[in-house]
Amino acid sequence: MESNKGIVWFFIKDSQQQGPVCLFELKKLIEQKVLSGDTYVWNKSMNCWQMAKSLELFSDCIFESSRIHLLPDKFKTKAEYEEATYPNGRPYVRYLARFLDLSLFSLFIITLTSIISSTFIAEISNLYVFILSLFLWILVEPVIIAIFGNTLGRAFLNTKIKSVNGEKLTFITALKRSFVVSILGMGFGIPILNFICFFFSYRDLKGHGMSTWDYKIGTVTLYGKVSMPRLCITCCFPVLMLAAGITV
């Protein structure tokens, strides 16, 4: 029990992954009925998210109220509550945030290359630009994360990456994560291979609430509420870029 004192915890509440908190704080949140025994919790020693009541670490006497008593007014049914509080990894939000980052970075690369050599950018294909941006992004993304703590795409979709200690990622950790994501998560943008990678990473996220690389590297992705207009803008931006590239 003493060994858990230095471990930080993350939890799901109001459709958001929140934390870090220490064990004492987490227990107090449950005792005060801010959280329930059905709240999903996680720390770096666990390989997936679990309900607090399933862990021996938390005494049964903490859970005096059932889920029904703890349902916020905005949830009309158990199903709605469960959907909002289950840490299923939100793969679509993660993918959209990354594609928005890559789209913005590709636009930057195209603009910069056009200034240097307008003929070069006119002769290469859109796929080549995307793959080139993907490789360069492996180096650029860690710098942005190390300096600002987040990328523009993730910030726009209210998503951020932290270490399992709740701290901002270092450049080395961010670089390692960016490289692994590009390989295992995106297959370096290679057609067919990238869809295979998407499938397996999607399965991990839905099954464990976190990706393989986050678990191995020691990082955690936190999600916040995202409005429908932001999702629509994020979906449309890469499509508009592609359409503009085809018509040029």
Short mmCIF file of N, CA, C and O in Angstrom, two decimals, residues 17 27 35 43-44 46 49 53 69 73 83-84 101-102 129 134 141 164-165 167-168 191 195 197 201 233 236:
data_model
loop_
_atom_site.label_atom_id
_atom_site.label_comp_id
_atom_site.label_asym_id
_atom_site.label_seq_id
_atom_site.Cartn_x
_atom_site.Cartn_y
_atom_site.Cartn_z
N GLN A 17 -11.04 12.92 -19.42
CA GLN A 17 -10.02 12.25 -18.64
C GLN A 17 -9.28 13.32 -17.85
O GLN A 17 -8.72 14.26 -18.42
N LYS A 27 -9.11 9.09 -3.31
CA LYS A 27 -9.98 8.50 -2.30
C LYS A 27 -10.95 9.53 -1.73
O LYS A 27 -12.13 9.23 -1.49
N LEU A 35 -16.84 11.35 -7.16
CA LEU A 35 -16.68 10.20 -8.04
C LEU A 35 -17.38 9.02 -7.40
O LEU A 35 -17.71 9.04 -6.21
N ASN A 43 -3.41 4.28 -13.50
CA ASN A 43 -2.07 4.79 -13.22
C ASN A 43 -1.07 3.98 -14.02
O ASN A 43 -1.43 2.99 -14.68
N LYS A 44 0.19 4.37 -13.99
CA LYS A 44 1.18 3.78 -14.88
C LYS A 44 1.48 2.31 -14.60
O LYS A 44 2.10 1.63 -15.42
N MET A 46 -0.87 0.10 -14.27
CA MET A 46 -2.00 -0.66 -14.81
C MET A 46 -1.92 -0.70 -16.32
O MET A 46 -1.53 0.28 -16.96
N TRP A 49 -7.59 0.85 -18.22
CA TRP A 49 -8.46 1.55 -17.28
C TRP A 49 -9.37 0.55 -16.59
O TRP A 49 -9.86 -0.39 -17.22
N LYS A 53 -14.02 0.47 -8.08
CA LYS A 53 -14.54 -0.55 -7.17
C LYS A 53 -13.96 -1.94 -7.44
O LYS A 53 -14.07 -2.83 -6.60
N HIS A 69 -27.71 7.00 -7.95
CA HIS A 69 -27.72 8.18 -7.08
C HIS A 69 -26.70 9.22 -7.52
O HIS A 69 -26.81 10.39 -7.20
N ASP A 73 -27.57 15.28 -13.53
CA ASP A 73 -28.87 15.58 -14.13
C ASP A 73 -28.84 15.51 -15.65
O ASP A 73 -29.86 15.20 -16.28
N GLU A 83 -21.47 5.84 -21.45
CA GLU A 83 -20.82 6.29 -22.67
C GLU A 83 -19.92 7.50 -22.41
O GLU A 83 -18.85 7.65 -23.00
N ALA A 84 -20.37 8.36 -21.49
CA ALA A 84 -19.62 9.58 -21.20
C ALA A 84 -18.45 9.35 -20.25
O ALA A 84 -17.55 10.17 -20.17
N ASP A 101 -3.13 18.60 -37.50
CA ASP A 101 -1.74 19.03 -37.35
C ASP A 101 -0.95 18.81 -38.64
O ASP A 101 -0.20 19.69 -39.08
N LEU A 102 -1.11 17.63 -39.23
CA LEU A 102 -0.38 17.31 -40.45
C LEU A 102 -0.84 18.18 -41.62
O LEU A 102 -0.03 18.58 -42.46
N VAL A 129 3.84 15.16 -50.94
CA VAL A 129 3.87 16.26 -49.97
C VAL A 129 3.45 15.76 -48.59
O VAL A 129 4.05 16.11 -47.57
N LEU A 134 4.90 14.18 -43.16
CA LEU A 134 4.83 13.21 -42.08
C LEU A 134 6.22 12.92 -41.51
O LEU A 134 6.39 12.87 -40.29
N GLU A 141 7.17 18.04 -34.39
CA GLU A 141 6.18 17.86 -33.33
C GLU A 141 6.80 17.82 -31.93
O GLU A 141 6.31 18.51 -31.02
N VAL A 164 3.04 10.17 -17.41
CA VAL A 164 2.24 9.50 -16.39
C VAL A 164 2.40 10.17 -15.03
O VAL A 164 1.65 9.87 -14.10
N ASN A 165 3.36 11.08 -14.91
CA ASN A 165 3.53 11.85 -13.69
C ASN A 165 2.79 13.19 -13.76
O ASN A 165 2.89 14.01 -12.85
N GLU A 167 3.32 15.57 -15.96
CA GLU A 167 4.19 16.67 -16.39
C GLU A 167 4.21 16.81 -17.91
O GLU A 167 3.81 15.90 -18.64
N LYS A 168 4.70 17.95 -18.38
CA LYS A 168 4.86 18.18 -19.81
C LYS A 168 5.94 17.24 -20.34
O LYS A 168 6.94 16.99 -19.67
N PRO A 191 0.06 3.85 -48.39
CA PRO A 191 -1.28 3.30 -48.64
C PRO A 191 -1.38 1.82 -48.29
O PRO A 191 -0.42 1.07 -48.44
N PHE A 195 -3.79 1.82 -43.32
CA PHE A 195 -5.11 1.35 -42.90
C PHE A 195 -4.98 0.15 -41.94
O PHE A 195 -5.76 0.01 -41.00
N CYS A 197 -2.45 -0.30 -39.90
CA CYS A 197 -2.01 0.32 -38.63
C CYS A 197 -3.16 1.00 -37.92
O CYS A 197 -3.28 0.91 -36.69
N SER A 201 -4.40 0.03 -34.08
CA SER A 201 -4.37 1.08 -33.06
C SER A 201 -5.78 1.39 -32.57
O SER A 201 -5.99 1.65 -31.37
N ILE A 233 -15.20 21.45 -38.60
CA ILE A 233 -14.11 22.23 -39.17
C ILE A 233 -12.88 21.35 -39.38
O ILE A 233 -12.22 21.39 -40.43
N CYS A 236 -13.41 18.98 -42.32
CA CYS A 236 -13.45 19.65 -43.62
C CYS A 236 -12.11 20.20 -44.07
O CYS A 236 -11.82 20.26 -45.28
#
